[in-house]
């Protein structure tokens, strides 16, 4: 099992204990999750916070950290001979505890006993909001709470302390994310190369999704690979390759240690962009580049998002699709007809990092509040950037016929949108270009040793190359 050295996990837990000061932290690892019957499970994915503090990717573990005394326990049951027959020999829970520097290892039955002892002494038990039903049930039993109370009574203090730690990536975490980016590079260049010999989206999808497996990893989320990129999270890959269409591929890798990459590229299935496609593509690329220019410590990602919306709006204005004052158009939200999502999100052990802890705490704070306007309300990361943050930079332009029809019928933003001109683009699809950015001491840089081909000429050149595994 790949993990960082035990000192990393010891230091992370010590930093958490120092931030919390008092109380006890309860960390529940994930269990196997059945697909269609108990023994046929989805691929196991450990809870990311459990991974962050303990690094262990075995199901059915739990841990307790006493933030005052520094005492730490790992709970789990050793494999017995019946298990070993099916799974092979496994390290003991004591071995697992030693690999992450936890002093006490106990059978799972000890967890409830320890918690009731601590509660009896009046200690506060801090836990994070559960996102799986089995974890909710487990917490309900362990802490003697109603299911409805389990979510409500999670610890905001712990949520905030964990976010503060996980948001700032260490050098060894950056190296892992770079690994995920290198795999992402292979996935995306494979897609570009494969399209000329593919009959359907599936022919490309099956190869793209297999590439992380070569590295002992997996995809970091369900791949989007579609000639209907105007549907933002389109998970269908069943269309024949259709001349003239644009293929949008939004895909990333997760390394064996759980770190993610997340990239999007869009390319013409014919291998050459048409002039109309080039016009729109260049606006999206300029917007992606603009975000990199603007992102730096102390600047809010919300302000970067809004500036990027202006780059989109002024590009569309130059093409005659928008009109009027660009600043006013963006303030009114008119650009959201074309860009109905946010510029990006944090990324780390989760592709949308820590989304389970509450987007409002991950992406916002008292200083930067979400903007409740269609489009910008989908911005997951709004607050001030800090060195060590990793965020995605993923602008797009989409022609969504259903949204267009609704807005036109409602005469929405007519002073900013040239509906007659936009109507000519309803067969266009969508373009998104996504890179992953590390915020540095004085700016930002793209993660990944090489940028995945992004300019029009780079993409067309990549598409002429032959794919081999
Ligand atoms: N890559 C998918 C997303 O960011 O939602
Ligand atoms: Mn993304």
CSV table of C-alpha atoms and ligand atoms in Angstrom, one decimal:
chain,number,residue,atom,x,y,z
A,1,UNK,CA,0.0,0.0,0.0
A,2,UNK,CA,1.5,3.3,-1.1
A,3,UNK,CA,1.5,6.0,1.5
A,4,UNK,CA,3.7,8.8,2.8
A,5,UNK,CA,6.0,8.2,5.6
A,6,UNK,CA,4.4,7.9,9.0
A,7,UNK,CA,5.9,11.2,10.1
A,8,UNK,CA,3.6,12.9,7.6
A,9,UNK,CA,0.5,11.5,9.2
A,10,UNK,CA,1.8,12.1,12.7
A,11,UNK,CA,2.6,15.8,11.8
A,12,UNK,CA,-0.9,16.2,10.2
A,13,UNK,CA,-2.7,14.9,13.3
A,14,UNK,CA,-0.5,17.0,15.6
A,15,UNK,CA,-1.4,20.1,13.6
A,16,UNK,CA,-5.0,19.2,13.8
A,17,UNK,CA,-4.8,18.6,17.6
A,18,UNK,CA,-3.1,22.0,18.0
A,19,UNK,CA,-5.8,23.7,16.0
A,20,UNK,CA,-8.6,22.1,17.9
A,21,UNK,CA,-7.1,22.4,21.3
A,22,UNK,CA,-9.7,20.3,23.1
A,23,UNK,CA,-12.2,17.5,22.6
A,24,UNK,CA,-11.8,14.2,20.8
A,25,UNK,CA,-11.9,13.5,17.1
A,26,UNK,CA,-13.7,10.5,15.8
A,27,UNK,CA,-12.8,9.5,12.2
A,28,UNK,CA,-14.7,6.7,10.5
A,29,UNK,CA,-13.2,5.1,7.5
A,30,UNK,CA,-15.4,3.9,4.6
A,31,UNK,CA,-16.8,0.4,4.3
A,32,UNK,CA,-17.2,-1.5,1.0
A,33,UNK,CA,-20.3,-0.3,-0.8
A,34,UNK,CA,-22.5,-2.9,-2.5
A,35,UNK,CA,-23.5,-2.5,-6.1
A,36,UNK,CA,-26.3,-5.0,-6.5
A,37,UNK,CA,-25.7,-7.5,-3.7
A,38,UNK,CA,-23.4,-7.4,-0.7
A,39,UNK,CA,-20.5,-9.3,-2.1
A,40,UNK,CA,-20.4,-7.4,-5.4
A,41,UNK,CA,-19.0,-4.1,-4.4
A,42,UNK,CA,-18.0,-0.9,-6.1
A,43,UNK,CA,-14.2,-0.3,-6.2
A,44,UNK,CA,-13.3,0.6,-2.6
A,45,UNK,CA,-12.6,4.2,-2.0
A,46,UNK,CA,-11.4,5.3,1.4
A,47,UNK,CA,-12.8,8.5,2.9
A,48,UNK,CA,-10.4,11.3,1.9
A,49,UNK,CA,-10.1,12.8,5.4
A,50,UNK,CA,-9.3,9.4,6.8
A,51,UNK,CA,-6.7,9.0,4.0
A,52,UNK,CA,-5.3,12.5,4.8
A,53,UNK,CA,-4.7,11.7,8.6
A,54,UNK,CA,-4.0,8.0,8.5
A,55,UNK,CA,-3.1,7.1,4.9
A,56,UNK,CA,-4.8,3.7,5.2
A,57,UNK,CA,-6.9,2.3,2.3
A,58,UNK,CA,-8.4,-0.7,4.0
A,59,UNK,CA,-12.2,-0.8,4.6
A,60,UNK,CA,-13.8,-1.0,8.1
A,61,UNK,CA,-11.3,1.1,10.1
A,62,UNK,CA,-12.0,3.9,12.6
A,63,UNK,CA,-9.7,6.1,14.6
A,64,UNK,CA,-10.0,8.3,17.6
A,65,UNK,CA,-7.6,11.2,18.4
A,66,UNK,CA,-7.7,12.9,21.8
A,67,UNK,CA,-6.8,16.5,20.9
A,68,UNK,CA,-5.8,17.3,24.5
A,69,UNK,CA,-3.7,14.3,25.6
A,70,UNK,CA,-2.5,13.3,22.1
A,71,UNK,CA,-3.6,9.7,22.7
A,72,UNK,CA,-4.5,8.0,19.4
A,73,UNK,CA,-6.3,4.7,18.7
A,74,UNK,CA,-6.9,2.7,15.5
A,75,UNK,CA,-9.8,0.3,15.5
A,76,UNK,CA,-10.4,-2.6,13.2
A,77,UNK,CA,-10.7,-6.4,13.1
A,78,UNK,CA,-7.8,-8.6,12.0
A,79,UNK,CA,-8.6,-11.0,9.1
A,80,UNK,CA,-9.4,-14.4,10.4
A,81,UNK,CA,-8.6,-17.6,8.5
A,82,UNK,CA,-12.0,-17.5,6.7
A,83,UNK,CA,-11.1,-14.0,5.4
A,84,UNK,CA,-7.6,-15.0,4.5
A,85,UNK,CA,-8.9,-17.8,2.3
A,86,UNK,CA,-10.7,-15.3,0.1
A,87,UNK,CA,-8.4,-12.2,0.4
A,88,UNK,CA,-4.9,-13.6,1.1
A,89,UNK,CA,-2.9,-12.6,4.1
A,90,UNK,CA,-3.4,-9.1,5.3
A,91,UNK,CA,-1.5,-6.9,7.7
A,92,UNK,CA,-2.9,-6.8,11.2
A,93,UNK,CA,-4.6,-3.7,12.6
A,94,UNK,CA,-1.5,-3.2,14.8
A,95,UNK,CA,0.6,-3.2,11.6
A,96,UNK,CA,-1.6,-0.7,10.0
A,97,UNK,CA,-1.5,1.5,13.1
A,98,UNK,CA,2.3,1.3,13.1
A,99,UNK,CA,2.5,2.5,9.5
A,100,UNK,CA,0.8,5.7,10.3
A,101,UNK,CA,2.3,6.2,13.8
A,102,UNK,CA,-0.8,5.5,15.9
A,103,UNK,CA,0.1,4.1,19.2
A,104,UNK,CA,-2.9,2.0,20.1
A,105,UNK,CA,-4.6,-0.7,17.9
A,106,UNK,CA,-7.8,-2.3,19.1
A,107,UNK,CA,-10.6,-4.5,17.7
A,108,UNK,CA,-13.6,-2.6,16.5
A,109,UNK,CA,-15.6,-3.7,19.5
A,110,UNK,CA,-13.4,-1.4,21.6
A,111,UNK,CA,-14.5,1.8,19.7
A,112,UNK,CA,-18.0,2.0,21.3
A,113,UNK,CA,-16.4,1.3,24.8
A,114,UNK,CA,-13.8,4.0,24.4
A,115,UNK,CA,-16.4,6.5,23.2
A,116,UNK,CA,-18.8,5.9,26.0
A,117,UNK,CA,-15.9,6.2,28.5
A,118,UNK,CA,-14.9,9.6,27.0
A,119,UNK,CA,-18.5,10.8,26.8
A,120,UNK,CA,-18.9,9.7,30.5
A,121,UNK,CA,-16.0,12.0,31.4
A,122,UNK,CA,-17.8,14.9,29.7
A,123,UNK,CA,-15.5,15.0,26.7
A,124,UNK,CA,-16.9,16.4,23.4
A,125,UNK,CA,-16.7,14.1,20.4
A,126,UNK,CA,-16.0,15.9,17.2
A,127,UNK,CA,-16.9,14.2,13.9
A,128,UNK,CA,-17.3,15.3,10.3
A,129,UNK,CA,-20.6,15.2,8.4
A,130,UNK,CA,-21.3,11.8,7.0
A,131,UNK,CA,-22.1,11.4,3.3
A,132,UNK,CA,-22.7,7.7,3.2
A,133,UNK,CA,-25.8,6.1,4.7
A,134,UNK,CA,-23.9,3.3,6.4
A,135,UNK,CA,-21.7,5.9,8.1
A,136,UNK,CA,-24.7,7.8,9.3
A,137,UNK,CA,-26.1,4.6,10.8
A,138,UNK,CA,-22.8,3.8,12.4
A,139,UNK,CA,-22.5,7.3,14.0
A,140,UNK,CA,-26.1,7.1,15.2
A,141,UNK,CA,-25.3,3.8,17.0
A,142,UNK,CA,-21.9,4.8,18.3
A,143,UNK,CA,-23.0,8.2,19.7
A,144,UNK,CA,-26.6,7.2,20.6
A,145,UNK,CA,-28.1,9.9,18.4
A,146,UNK,CA,-31.2,9.9,16.1
A,147,UNK,CA,-30.3,9.7,12.4
A,148,UNK,CA,-31.7,13.2,12.0
A,149,UNK,CA,-29.3,14.5,14.7
A,150,UNK,CA,-26.2,12.9,13.3
A,151,UNK,CA,-25.8,15.4,10.4
A,152,UNK,CA,-26.9,18.4,12.5
A,153,UNK,CA,-24.6,17.7,15.3
A,154,UNK,CA,-21.3,17.3,13.4
A,155,UNK,CA,-18.5,19.6,14.4
A,156,UNK,CA,-18.2,22.9,12.6
A,157,UNK,CA,-14.9,23.4,14.5
A,158,UNK,CA,-13.5,20.2,13.1
A,159,UNK,CA,-14.8,20.9,9.6
A,160,UNK,CA,-13.0,24.2,9.6
A,161,UNK,CA,-9.8,22.9,11.1
A,162,UNK,CA,-9.6,20.0,8.6
A,163,UNK,CA,-10.3,22.4,5.6
A,164,UNK,CA,-7.5,24.7,6.8
A,165,UNK,CA,-5.1,21.8,6.8
A,166,UNK,CA,-6.2,20.0,3.6
A,167,UNK,CA,-6.6,23.2,1.5
A,168,UNK,CA,-2.8,24.0,1.6
A,169,UNK,CA,-1.0,21.3,-0.2
A,170,UNK,CA,2.5,20.2,0.9
A,171,UNK,CA,5.3,19.6,-1.5
A,172,UNK,CA,4.8,15.8,-1.3
A,173,UNK,CA,1.1,16.3,-2.1
A,174,UNK,CA,2.0,18.5,-5.1
A,175,UNK,CA,4.3,15.7,-6.3
A,176,UNK,CA,1.4,13.3,-6.1
A,177,UNK,CA,-1.0,15.7,-7.9
A,178,UNK,CA,1.7,16.1,-10.6
A,179,UNK,CA,1.7,12.3,-10.9
A,180,UNK,CA,-2.1,12.4,-11.4
A,181,UNK,CA,-1.5,15.2,-14.0
A,182,UNK,CA,1.0,13.1,-15.9
A,183,UNK,CA,-1.6,10.3,-16.2
A,184,UNK,CA,-4.2,12.9,-17.2
A,185,UNK,CA,-1.8,14.0,-20.0
A,186,UNK,CA,-1.8,10.5,-21.4
A,187,UNK,CA,-5.6,10.1,-21.1
A,188,UNK,CA,-6.2,13.3,-23.1
A,189,UNK,CA,-3.6,12.9,-25.7
A,190,UNK,CA,-4.8,9.3,-26.2
A,191,UNK,CA,-8.3,10.7,-26.9
A,192,UNK,CA,-7.0,13.2,-29.4
A,193,UNK,CA,-5.0,10.5,-31.2
A,194,UNK,CA,-7.7,7.9,-31.2
A,195,UNK,CA,-10.6,9.8,-32.7
A,196,UNK,CA,-9.4,9.4,-36.3
A,197,UNK,CA,-9.7,5.6,-36.0
A,198,UNK,CA,-12.8,5.5,-33.7
A,199,UNK,CA,-16.2,4.6,-34.9
A,200,UNK,CA,-17.9,5.7,-31.7
A,201,UNK,CA,-17.3,7.7,-28.5
A,202,UNK,CA,-17.1,4.3,-26.7
A,203,UNK,CA,-14.0,3.3,-28.7
A,204,UNK,CA,-12.2,6.2,-27.2
A,205,UNK,CA,-13.8,6.1,-23.8
A,206,UNK,CA,-12.7,2.5,-23.1
A,207,UNK,CA,-9.0,3.4,-23.7
A,208,UNK,CA,-9.1,6.7,-21.9
A,209,UNK,CA,-10.6,5.2,-18.7
A,210,UNK,CA,-8.2,2.3,-18.8
A,211,UNK,CA,-5.0,4.4,-18.7
A,212,UNK,CA,-5.0,5.2,-14.9
A,213,UNK,CA,-5.2,1.4,-14.3
A,214,UNK,CA,-1.7,1.1,-15.8
A,215,UNK,CA,-0.5,3.2,-12.9
A,216,UNK,CA,-2.4,1.4,-10.2
A,217,UNK,CA,-4.9,4.2,-10.0
A,218,UNK,CA,-8.4,4.9,-11.3
A,219,UNK,CA,-10.3,7.8,-12.9
A,220,UNK,CA,-10.8,10.6,-10.4
A,221,UNK,CA,-14.5,11.0,-11.4
A,222,UNK,CA,-16.8,9.7,-14.1
A,223,UNK,CA,-15.3,10.6,-17.4
A,224,UNK,CA,-17.2,13.1,-19.6
A,225,UNK,CA,-16.4,12.2,-23.3
A,226,UNK,CA,-19.0,13.5,-25.6
A,227,UNK,CA,-19.8,15.3,-28.9
A,228,UNK,CA,-22.6,17.0,-26.9
A,229,UNK,CA,-20.4,19.1,-24.7
A,230,UNK,CA,-23.2,21.6,-24.3
A,231,UNK,CA,-24.6,19.2,-21.7
A,232,UNK,CA,-22.2,20.0,-18.8
A,233,UNK,CA,-22.0,16.6,-17.1
A,234,UNK,CA,-22.9,14.4,-20.0
A,235,UNK,CA,-22.0,10.8,-19.0
A,236,UNK,CA,-23.2,9.1,-22.2
A,237,UNK,CA,-20.6,7.8,-24.6
A,238,UNK,CA,-22.8,6.1,-27.0
A,239,UNK,CA,-22.8,8.3,-30.1
A,240,UNK,CA,-21.1,7.5,-33.4
A,241,UNK,CA,-18.3,9.8,-34.4
A,242,UNK,CA,-20.1,12.4,-36.4
A,243,UNK,CA,-18.1,14.6,-38.8
A,244,UNK,CA,-18.1,18.3,-38.0
A,245,UNK,CA,-18.7,17.8,-34.2
A,246,UNK,CA,-16.5,18.8,-31.4
A,247,UNK,CA,-15.5,16.2,-28.9
A,248,UNK,CA,-15.3,17.4,-25.3
A,249,UNK,CA,-13.3,15.2,-22.9
A,250,UNK,CA,-13.3,16.1,-19.2
A,251,UNK,CA,-11.3,13.4,-17.5
A,252,UNK,CA,-8.7,12.9,-14.8
A,253,UNK,CA,-6.8,10.3,-12.9
A,254,UNK,CA,-6.5,9.4,-9.2
A,255,UNK,CA,-3.2,8.0,-8.1
A,256,UNK,CA,-3.0,5.0,-5.8
A,257,UNK,CA,-2.6,7.4,-2.9
A,258,UNK,CA,-5.9,9.1,-3.8
A,259,UNK,CA,-4.7,12.4,-5.3
A,260,UNK,CA,-6.6,13.7,-8.4
A,261,UNK,CA,-6.1,15.5,-11.6
A,262,UNK,CA,-9.0,17.1,-13.6
A,263,UNK,CA,-8.5,18.3,-17.2
A,264,UNK,CA,-10.8,19.1,-20.1
A,265,UNK,CA,-9.9,19.4,-23.7
A,266,UNK,CA,-12.2,19.9,-26.7
A,267,UNK,CA,-11.2,19.0,-30.3
A,268,UNK,CA,-12.8,18.7,-33.7
A,269,UNK,CA,-13.4,15.0,-34.6
A,270,UNK,CA,-12.4,15.7,-38.2
A,271,UNK,CA,-8.9,16.7,-36.9
A,272,UNK,CA,-9.2,20.4,-38.1
A,273,UNK,CA,-11.2,23.2,-36.5
A,274,UNK,CA,-13.6,25.1,-38.7
A,275,UNK,CA,-13.3,28.8,-38.6
A,276,UNK,CA,-16.4,29.1,-36.5
A,277,UNK,CA,-15.0,26.5,-34.0
A,278,UNK,CA,-11.7,28.3,-34.0
A,279,UNK,CA,-13.4,31.6,-33.1
A,280,UNK,CA,-15.2,30.2,-30.1
A,281,UNK,CA,-12.3,28.0,-29.1
A,282,UNK,CA,-9.8,30.9,-29.0
A,283,UNK,CA,-12.1,32.9,-26.6
A,284,UNK,CA,-12.2,29.9,-24.2
A,285,UNK,CA,-8.4,29.4,-24.4
A,286,UNK,CA,-7.8,33.1,-23.9
A,287,UNK,CA,-10.1,32.9,-20.8
A,288,UNK,CA,-8.2,29.9,-19.4
A,289,UNK,CA,-4.9,31.8,-19.9
A,290,UNK,CA,-6.4,34.9,-18.3
A,291,UNK,CA,-7.2,33.0,-15.1
A,292,UNK,CA,-3.6,31.9,-14.8
A,293,UNK,CA,-2.5,35.5,-15.2
A,294,UNK,CA,-4.8,36.7,-12.5
A,295,UNK,CA,-4.6,33.9,-9.9
A,296,UNK,CA,-2.3,34.8,-7.1
A,297,UNK,CA,-2.3,34.9,-3.3
A,298,UNK,CA,-4.6,37.5,-1.8
A,299,UNK,CA,-6.9,37.6,-4.9
A,300,UNK,CA,-10.3,36.0,-4.6
A,301,UNK,CA,-11.1,33.3,-7.1
A,302,UNK,CA,-14.6,34.9,-7.3
A,303,UNK,CA,-12.9,38.1,-8.8
A,304,UNK,CA,-10.9,35.9,-11.2
A,305,UNK,CA,-14.1,34.1,-12.2
A,306,UNK,CA,-15.8,37.5,-12.9
A,307,UNK,CA,-12.9,38.8,-14.9
A,308,UNK,CA,-13.0,35.6,-16.9
A,309,UNK,CA,-16.7,36.1,-17.6
A,310,UNK,CA,-15.7,39.5,-19.0
A,311,UNK,CA,-13.2,37.9,-21.3
A,312,UNK,CA,-15.9,35.5,-22.5
A,313,UNK,CA,-18.4,38.3,-23.0
A,314,UNK,CA,-16.0,40.6,-24.8
A,315,UNK,CA,-15.0,37.7,-27.1
A,316,UNK,CA,-18.6,36.9,-27.9
A,317,UNK,CA,-19.3,40.6,-28.4
A,318,UNK,CA,-16.5,40.8,-31.0
A,319,UNK,CA,-18.2,37.9,-32.8
A,320,UNK,CA,-21.6,39.6,-32.7
A,321,UNK,CA,-23.2,37.2,-30.3
A,322,UNK,CA,-23.3,39.6,-27.3
A,323,UNK,CA,-23.6,43.4,-27.3
A,324,UNK,CA,-23.6,46.4,-25.1
A,325,UNK,CA,-21.3,47.1,-22.2
A,326,UNK,CA,-19.3,44.1,-21.2
A,327,UNK,CA,-19.0,45.0,-17.5
A,328,UNK,CA,-22.8,45.6,-17.3
A,329,UNK,CA,-23.5,42.4,-19.2
A,330,UNK,CA,-21.5,40.4,-16.7
A,331,UNK,CA,-22.9,42.2,-13.7
A,332,UNK,CA,-26.4,41.4,-15.0
A,333,UNK,CA,-25.4,37.7,-15.5
A,334,UNK,CA,-26.1,37.7,-19.3
A,335,UNK,CA,-22.8,35.8,-20.0
A,336,UNK,CA,-24.3,32.8,-18.1
A,337,UNK,CA,-26.3,31.9,-21.2
A,338,UNK,CA,-22.9,30.7,-22.6
A,339,UNK,CA,-21.0,30.0,-19.3
A,340,UNK,CA,-23.6,28.6,-16.8
A,341,UNK,CA,-20.9,27.2,-14.4
A,342,UNK,CA,-18.1,28.4,-12.2
A,343,UNK,CA,-14.4,28.9,-13.2
A,344,UNK,CA,-13.2,26.1,-10.9
A,345,UNK,CA,-13.0,24.3,-7.6
A,346,UNK,CA,-10.3,23.1,-5.2
A,347,UNK,CA,-8.7,19.8,-6.0
A,348,UNK,CA,-6.6,17.4,-4.0
A,349,UNK,CA,-7.6,14.1,-2.5
A,350,UNK,CA,-11.1,14.7,-3.9
A,351,UNK,CA,-11.5,16.0,-7.4
A,352,UNK,CA,-13.9,18.6,-5.9
A,353,UNK,CA,-11.7,18.8,-2.8
A,354,UNK,CA,-13.6,18.4,0.5
A,355,UNK,CA,-17.0,19.0,-1.1
A,356,UNK,CA,-18.4,16.6,1.5
A,357,UNK,CA,-17.3,19.0,4.3
A,358,UNK,CA,-19.6,21.7,2.9
A,359,UNK,CA,-18.8,23.9,-0.1
A,360,UNK,CA,-19.7,27.0,1.8
A,361,UNK,CA,-16.7,26.4,4.1
A,362,UNK,CA,-14.3,25.1,1.4
A,363,UNK,CA,-14.9,27.9,-1.1
A,364,UNK,CA,-16.2,30.8,0.9
A,365,UNK,CA,-15.9,32.6,4.2
A,366,UNK,CA,-17.2,35.7,6.0
A,367,UNK,CA,-15.2,37.9,3.7
A,368,UNK,CA,-16.3,36.3,0.4
A,369,UNK,CA,-19.9,35.2,0.1
A,370,UNK,CA,-21.4,33.3,-2.8
A,371,UNK,CA,-23.1,35.3,-5.5
A,372,UNK,CA,-26.7,34.0,-5.9
A,373,UNK,CA,-27.0,34.6,-9.6
A,374,UNK,CA,-27.5,31.9,-12.2
A,375,UNK,CA,-24.1,30.8,-13.5
A,376,UNK,CA,-21.9,32.4,-10.8
A,377,UNK,CA,-23.9,30.7,-8.1
A,378,UNK,CA,-22.3,27.4,-9.4
A,379,UNK,CA,-18.8,28.8,-8.5
A,380,UNK,CA,-17.5,26.3,-6.0
A,381,UNK,CA,-14.3,28.2,-5.1
A,382,UNK,CA,-14.7,31.9,-4.4
A,383,UNK,CA,-12.5,33.0,-1.5
A,384,UNK,CA,-9.0,34.5,-1.4
A,385,UNK,CA,-6.3,32.3,-2.8
A,386,UNK,CA,-3.3,31.3,-0.7
A,387,UNK,CA,0.0,29.7,-1.6
A,388,UNK,CA,-0.4,25.9,-1.8
A,389,UNK,CA,-4.1,26.0,-2.9
A,390,UNK,CA,-4.8,23.8,-6.0
A,391,UNK,CA,-7.7,25.0,-8.1
A,392,UNK,CA,-9.1,24.1,-11.5
A,393,UNK,CA,-9.2,26.7,-14.3
A,394,UNK,CA,-12.1,25.5,-16.5
A,395,UNK,CA,-13.9,28.2,-18.5
A,396,UNK,CA,-16.2,27.2,-21.3
A,397,UNK,CA,-18.7,28.4,-23.9
A,398,UNK,CA,-21.8,26.3,-24.5
A,399,UNK,CA,-24.7,26.6,-26.8
A,400,UNK,CA,-27.5,24.9,-24.8
A,401,UNK,CA,-30.6,25.0,-27.0
A,402,UNK,CA,-33.1,24.5,-24.1
A,403,UNK,CA,-31.5,27.4,-22.2
A,404,UNK,CA,-31.4,29.6,-25.3
A,405,UNK,CA,-35.1,28.9,-26.0
A,406,UNK,CA,-36.1,29.7,-22.4
A,407,UNK,CA,-34.2,32.9,-22.2
A,408,UNK,CA,-35.3,34.1,-25.6
A,409,UNK,CA,-39.0,33.4,-24.8
A,410,UNK,CA,-38.5,35.4,-21.6
A,411,UNK,CA,-36.7,38.2,-23.5
A,412,UNK,CA,-33.9,37.9,-20.9
A,413,UNK,CA,-31.0,40.3,-21.2
A,414,UNK,CA,-32.0,41.3,-24.8
A,415,UNK,CA,-29.8,44.4,-24.5
A,416,UNK,CA,-26.7,42.1,-24.1
A,417,UNK,CA,-27.6,39.0,-26.2
A,418,UNK,CA,-28.0,39.0,-30.0
A,419,UNK,CA,-30.5,36.1,-30.1
A,420,UNK,CA,-30.8,36.1,-33.9
A,421,UNK,CA,-27.0,35.6,-34.2
A,422,UNK,CA,-26.8,33.0,-31.3
A,423,UNK,CA,-29.6,31.0,-33.0
A,424,UNK,CA,-27.2,30.2,-35.8
A,425,UNK,CA,-24.9,28.3,-33.2
A,426,UNK,CA,-27.5,26.0,-31.7
A,427,UNK,CA,-25.9,23.0,-33.4
A,428,UNK,CA,-22.4,23.9,-32.1
A,429,UNK,CA,-22.1,21.9,-28.9
A,430,UNK,CA,-19.8,23.2,-26.2
A,431,UNK,CA,-16.1,23.9,-25.5
A,432,UNK,CA,-14.4,23.7,-22.2
A,433,UNK,CA,-10.6,23.9,-21.5
A,434,UNK,CA,-9.5,22.9,-18.1
A,435,UNK,CA,-6.1,23.0,-16.4
A,436,UNK,CA,-5.1,22.5,-12.8
A,437,UNK,CA,-3.4,25.5,-11.1
A,438,UNK,CA,-1.1,25.6,-8.0
A,439,UNK,CA,-1.1,28.9,-6.2
A,440,UNK,CA,2.5,29.9,-5.6
A,441,UNK,CA,4.1,32.5,-3.4
A,442,UNK,CA,3.6,35.2,-6.0
A,443,UNK,CA,1.3,33.9,-8.7
A,444,UNK,CA,0.2,30.5,-10.0
A,445,UNK,CA,1.5,27.8,-12.2
A,446,UNK,CA,-0.1,25.0,-14.2
A,447,UNK,CA,0.4,21.6,-12.7
A,448,UNK,CA,1.7,18.9,-15.0
A,449,UNK,CA,5.2,18.7,-16.5
A,450,UNK,CA,3.8,19.5,-19.9
A,451,UNK,CA,0.6,21.3,-20.7
A,452,UNK,CA,-1.8,19.0,-22.5
A,453,UNK,CA,-2.0,20.4,-26.1
A,454,UNK,CA,-4.2,23.4,-25.9
A,455,UNK,CA,-3.6,25.9,-28.7
A,456,UNK,CA,-5.4,25.3,-32.0
A,457,UNK,CA,-2.2,24.3,-33.7
A,458,UNK,CA,-1.1,22.0,-30.8
A,459,UNK,CA,-4.4,20.2,-30.8
A,460,UNK,CA,-4.5,19.7,-34.5
A,461,UNK,CA,-0.9,18.5,-34.5
A,462,UNK,CA,-1.5,16.0,-31.6
A,463,UNK,CA,-4.5,14.6,-33.5
A,464,UNK,CA,-2.2,13.6,-36.5
A,465,UNK,CA,-0.2,11.3,-34.2
A,466,UNK,CA,-0.7,7.6,-33.8
A,467,UNK,CA,-1.9,6.2,-30.5
A,468,UNK,CA,-0.1,3.3,-28.8
A,469,UNK,CA,-0.3,2.1,-25.3
B,1,LIG,N1,-14.5,17.5,-13.9
B,1,LIG,C1,-15.8,17.6,-13.5
B,1,LIG,C2,-16.1,18.7,-12.7
B,1,LIG,O1,-15.2,19.5,-12.3
B,1,LIG,O2,-17.2,18.9,-12.2
B,2,LIG,MN1,-13.2,20.3,-12.8
